[in-house]
Amino acid sequence: MITARSTPNIALIKYWGNRHDEFRLCANENLAMTLDGPHVDVSIELAETLSVTSANKEMTEKDTVRFQKTLNLIEVYLATIAPTEVSNLTITIDSQIPPSIGLASSAAVFSALAKAVSGLVDADLTDEQISVMARLGSGSAARSIFGGYGAVRNEENLFIDGSKGWQVADEHHWNLHDIIIVPSTEEKKVGSSEGHPKAWTSPDFAKRVEDINNHRQQECIDALLAKDFEKLQAVVEEDCMEMHHCMQTQDPPLNYLSDETYRILDEVKSMRKADHLPVLYTMDAGPTVHLFCTDEAKERITEYAHAQESCKVFEASVGQGAYLV
Ligand code: DP6
């Protein structure tokens, strides 16, 4: 049995929409911070047929089909490197991630699966190659292979490995924190997987893709490497709000943000203006607000988060990425 452990990551430049749906080739380059928890363990063993069980979640037929498709694609990809049969496995998932809190468990699960599968391959795979396998299960999972700040870059082709993960900086580069405020724990109605293929129906999506690929991803990388929080804040918030605008204008529209989300954003903006706090906000496919901050602002932001009535709060910092246990 091979076991790998991984954690979610939170995007600073969001992945939204595909160039190729089946291969999950990201339309735009993207970038995230890998969290230090909560983690997921994925264990695999070769078997006669595929079975997937989770200690914390009832697996549906749809879930199993997703694993089957992912493993079939991984096999296709591995055929180009070191042919390996991986489509019949016993997969056991043990997740510490509370369900429906707006933390993408799929990124942690598929990055751990890819890392575990790398242990079956009769070759030393690079993290870049493992990130391609992770991406075939979930686009954002490519980034959790890396500690610190992981990104996805695009090649012009539409080959199965045409979007690849890479590490912008490791977890020792900049100790940022993600204070997570969860206003609603309701299961979301439309997940990202259903939303991505419709991204191109937003009239503003093509421009978004162009802007990110031409300069925004690089601006975010530069801000991270220079540890320039002000620049990071500007580029991350612009990108987040633009992604939500595209989601809201695609067909059918996706509205993930709630009144509570907007209330928290307004309060955070006033608070940081008054007190010059290094804090920025970002939201994924749900009303959950991620408040990224430096050591300097952590205490104040955590205190603010815990003062929010009927909201759950989680705290994480930059983490180390997927590893074999
Ligand atoms: C809004 O990676 O969750 O969180 O490939 O279908 O699993 P699938 O999608 P996923 O999409 C992430 C969408 C996002 C932005 C991001 O994390 O970059």
mmCIF file of N, CA, C and O and ligand atoms in Angstrom, residues 9-11 13-16 18 24 30-31 66 104 106-107 110 135 137-141 143 192-194 196 243 247 283-285, ligand 1:
data_model
loop_
_atom_site.group_PDB
_atom_site.id
_atom_site.type_symbol
_atom_site.label_atom_id
_atom_site.label_comp_id
_atom_site.label_asym_id
_atom_site.label_seq_id
_atom_site.Cartn_x
_atom_site.Cartn_y
_atom_site.Cartn_z
ATOM 1 N N ASN A 9 -5.168 24.217 -1.533
ATOM 2 C CA ASN A 9 -4.430 25.454 -1.821
ATOM 3 C C ASN A 9 -5.460 26.524 -2.161
ATOM 4 O O ASN A 9 -6.566 26.192 -2.610
ATOM 5 N N ILE A 10 -5.118 27.776 -1.928
ATOM 6 C CA ILE A 10 -6.063 28.864 -2.234
ATOM 7 C C ILE A 10 -5.461 29.752 -3.312
ATOM 8 O O ILE A 10 -4.350 30.282 -3.148
ATOM 9 N N ALA A 11 -6.221 29.913 -4.389
ATOM 10 C CA ALA A 11 -5.690 30.623 -5.552
ATOM 11 C C ALA A 11 -5.590 32.122 -5.327
ATOM 12 O O ALA A 11 -6.493 32.754 -4.755
ATOM 13 N N ILE A 13 -4.255 33.866 -8.221
ATOM 14 C CA ILE A 13 -4.780 34.068 -9.578
ATOM 15 C C ILE A 13 -5.631 32.828 -9.860
ATOM 16 O O ILE A 13 -5.126 31.703 -9.831
ATOM 17 N N LYS A 14 -6.918 33.042 -10.086
ATOM 18 C CA LYS A 14 -7.862 31.927 -10.124
ATOM 19 C C LYS A 14 -7.827 31.161 -11.438
ATOM 20 O O LYS A 14 -7.714 31.754 -12.503
ATOM 21 N N TYR A 15 -7.976 29.852 -11.321
ATOM 22 C CA TYR A 15 -8.212 28.996 -12.491
ATOM 23 C C TYR A 15 -9.707 28.996 -12.748
ATOM 24 O O TYR A 15 -10.495 28.587 -11.886
ATOM 25 N N TRP A 16 -10.108 29.482 -13.904
ATOM 26 C CA TRP A 16 -11.523 29.368 -14.269
ATOM 27 C C TRP A 16 -11.620 29.114 -15.768
ATOM 28 O O TRP A 16 -11.084 29.886 -16.562
ATOM 29 N N ASN A 18 -11.613 26.188 -19.217
ATOM 30 C CA ASN A 18 -10.624 25.286 -19.814
ATOM 31 C C ASN A 18 -10.352 25.615 -21.274
ATOM 32 O O ASN A 18 -11.213 26.135 -21.971
ATOM 33 N N ARG A 24 -8.681 18.868 -18.924
ATOM 34 C CA ARG A 24 -8.605 19.930 -17.907
ATOM 35 C C ARG A 24 -7.389 20.842 -18.155
ATOM 36 O O ARG A 24 -6.599 21.141 -17.244
ATOM 37 N N ASN A 30 -2.406 30.163 -13.612
ATOM 38 C CA ASN A 30 -2.950 30.451 -12.274
ATOM 39 C C ASN A 30 -1.920 30.157 -11.203
ATOM 40 O O ASN A 30 -0.891 29.530 -11.480
ATOM 41 N N LEU A 31 -2.220 30.604 -10.001
ATOM 42 C CA LEU A 31 -1.196 30.628 -8.943
ATOM 43 C C LEU A 31 -1.870 30.574 -7.577
ATOM 44 O O LEU A 31 -2.918 31.196 -7.389
ATOM 45 N N ARG A 66 -15.553 9.807 -11.692
ATOM 46 C CA ARG A 66 -14.485 10.822 -11.790
ATOM 47 C C ARG A 66 -13.113 10.196 -11.542
ATOM 48 O O ARG A 66 -12.146 10.498 -12.248
ATOM 49 N N ALA A 104 -11.474 23.558 -1.045
ATOM 50 C CA ALA A 104 -11.595 22.555 -2.095
ATOM 51 C C ALA A 104 -10.910 21.262 -1.699
ATOM 52 O O ALA A 104 -9.689 21.142 -1.748
ATOM 53 N N SER A 106 -11.153 18.590 -3.341
ATOM 54 C CA SER A 106 -10.719 17.887 -4.558
ATOM 55 C C SER A 106 -9.244 18.165 -4.862
ATOM 56 O O SER A 106 -8.536 17.277 -5.333
ATOM 57 N N ALA A 107 -8.788 19.375 -4.585
ATOM 58 C CA ALA A 107 -7.377 19.691 -4.845
ATOM 59 C C ALA A 107 -6.472 18.820 -3.976
ATOM 60 O O ALA A 107 -5.462 18.280 -4.438
ATOM 61 N N PHE A 110 -6.908 14.900 -5.168
ATOM 62 C CA PHE A 110 -6.279 14.481 -6.424
ATOM 63 C C PHE A 110 -4.765 14.733 -6.436
ATOM 64 O O PHE A 110 -4.041 14.029 -7.147
ATOM 65 N N ARG A 135 -3.594 17.308 -12.095
ATOM 66 C CA ARG A 135 -4.481 18.201 -12.846
ATOM 67 C C ARG A 135 -5.538 17.436 -13.631
ATOM 68 O O ARG A 135 -6.647 17.928 -13.870
ATOM 69 N N GLY A 137 -7.239 15.093 -12.595
ATOM 70 C CA GLY A 137 -8.371 14.840 -11.692
ATOM 71 C C GLY A 137 -9.076 16.110 -11.277
ATOM 72 O O GLY A 137 -10.298 16.169 -11.151
ATOM 73 N N SER A 138 -8.293 17.175 -11.059
ATOM 74 C CA SER A 138 -8.849 18.467 -10.647
ATOM 75 C C SER A 138 -7.818 19.535 -10.999
ATOM 76 O O SER A 138 -6.655 19.426 -10.595
ATOM 77 N N GLY A 139 -8.267 20.554 -11.736
ATOM 78 C CA GLY A 139 -7.330 21.572 -12.234
ATOM 79 C C GLY A 139 -6.475 22.169 -11.139
ATOM 80 O O GLY A 139 -5.250 22.273 -11.261
ATOM 81 N N SER A 140 -7.114 22.551 -10.032
ATOM 82 C CA SER A 140 -6.381 23.239 -8.973
ATOM 83 C C SER A 140 -5.444 22.290 -8.218
ATOM 84 O O SER A 140 -4.535 22.748 -7.511
ATOM 85 N N ALA A 141 -5.648 20.976 -8.348
ATOM 86 C CA ALA A 141 -4.810 20.010 -7.627
ATOM 87 C C ALA A 141 -3.354 20.063 -8.080
ATOM 88 O O ALA A 141 -2.447 19.728 -7.313
ATOM 89 N N ARG A 143 -1.508 22.462 -8.252
ATOM 90 C CA ARG A 143 -0.731 23.412 -7.433
ATOM 91 C C ARG A 143 -0.382 22.835 -6.065
ATOM 92 O O ARG A 143 0.607 23.246 -5.454
ATOM 93 N N SER A 192 -17.509 23.564 -9.287
ATOM 94 C CA SER A 192 -16.612 24.149 -10.292
ATOM 95 C C SER A 192 -16.575 23.297 -11.567
ATOM 96 O O SER A 192 -16.540 23.837 -12.671
ATOM 97 N N SER A 193 -16.570 21.966 -11.393
ATOM 98 C CA SER A 193 -16.435 21.090 -12.564
ATOM 99 C C SER A 193 -17.529 21.350 -13.591
ATOM 100 O O SER A 193 -17.284 21.294 -14.791
ATOM 101 N N GLU A 194 -18.749 21.641 -13.109
ATOM 102 C CA GLU A 194 -19.852 21.944 -14.040
ATOM 103 C C GLU A 194 -19.727 23.358 -14.592
ATOM 104 O O GLU A 194 -20.206 23.648 -15.689
ATOM 105 N N HIS A 196 -16.791 25.264 -15.118
ATOM 106 C CA HIS A 196 -15.657 25.552 -16.025
ATOM 107 C C HIS A 196 -16.036 25.501 -17.520
ATOM 108 O O HIS A 196 -15.684 26.414 -18.260
ATOM 109 N N MET A 243 -13.074 37.174 -11.803
ATOM 110 C CA MET A 243 -13.554 35.799 -11.990
ATOM 111 C C MET A 243 -15.031 35.706 -11.613
ATOM 112 O O MET A 243 -15.830 35.105 -12.338
ATOM 113 N N MET A 247 -18.195 34.540 -13.821
ATOM 114 C CA MET A 247 -19.123 33.484 -13.385
ATOM 115 C C MET A 247 -20.567 33.977 -13.441
ATOM 116 O O MET A 247 -21.477 33.280 -13.881
ATOM 117 N N MET A 283 -12.139 34.965 -2.789
ATOM 118 C CA MET A 283 -13.198 33.958 -2.651
ATOM 119 C C MET A 283 -13.154 33.003 -3.832
ATOM 120 O O MET A 283 -12.925 33.416 -4.962
ATOM 121 N N ASP A 284 -13.402 31.711 -3.562
ATOM 122 C CA ASP A 284 -13.484 30.719 -4.630
ATOM 123 C C ASP A 284 -14.953 30.484 -4.987
ATOM 124 O O ASP A 284 -15.737 31.400 -4.917
ATOM 125 N N ALA A 285 -15.305 29.246 -5.323
ATOM 126 C CA ALA A 285 -16.665 28.975 -5.765
ATOM 127 C C ALA A 285 -17.608 28.792 -4.569
ATOM 128 O O ALA A 285 -18.190 27.724 -4.361
HETATM 129 C C1 DP6 B 1 -12.876 28.892 -8.252
HETATM 130 O O1 DP6 B 1 -9.913 22.821 -9.555
HETATM 131 O O2 DP6 B 1 -12.033 22.864 -8.213
HETATM 132 O O3 DP6 B 1 -11.573 27.453 -6.896
HETATM 133 O O4 DP6 B 1 -10.896 20.825 -12.095
HETATM 134 O O5 DP6 B 1 -13.356 20.730 -11.824
HETATM 135 O O6 DP6 B 1 -11.877 20.141 -9.880
HETATM 136 P P1 DP6 B 1 -12.054 20.963 -11.135
HETATM 137 O O7 DP6 B 1 -12.114 22.455 -10.675
HETATM 138 P P2 DP6 B 1 -11.331 23.148 -9.486
HETATM 139 O O8 DP6 B 1 -11.567 24.678 -9.877
HETATM 140 C C2 DP6 B 1 -11.087 25.684 -9.070
HETATM 141 C C3 DP6 B 1 -11.927 26.885 -9.205
HETATM 142 C C4 DP6 B 1 -11.676 27.964 -8.192
HETATM 143 C C5 DP6 B 1 -10.427 28.792 -8.528
HETATM 144 C C6 DP6 B 1 -9.084 28.157 -8.220
HETATM 145 O O9 DP6 B 1 -8.939 27.427 -7.239
HETATM 146 O O10 DP6 B 1 -8.148 28.463 -8.965
#
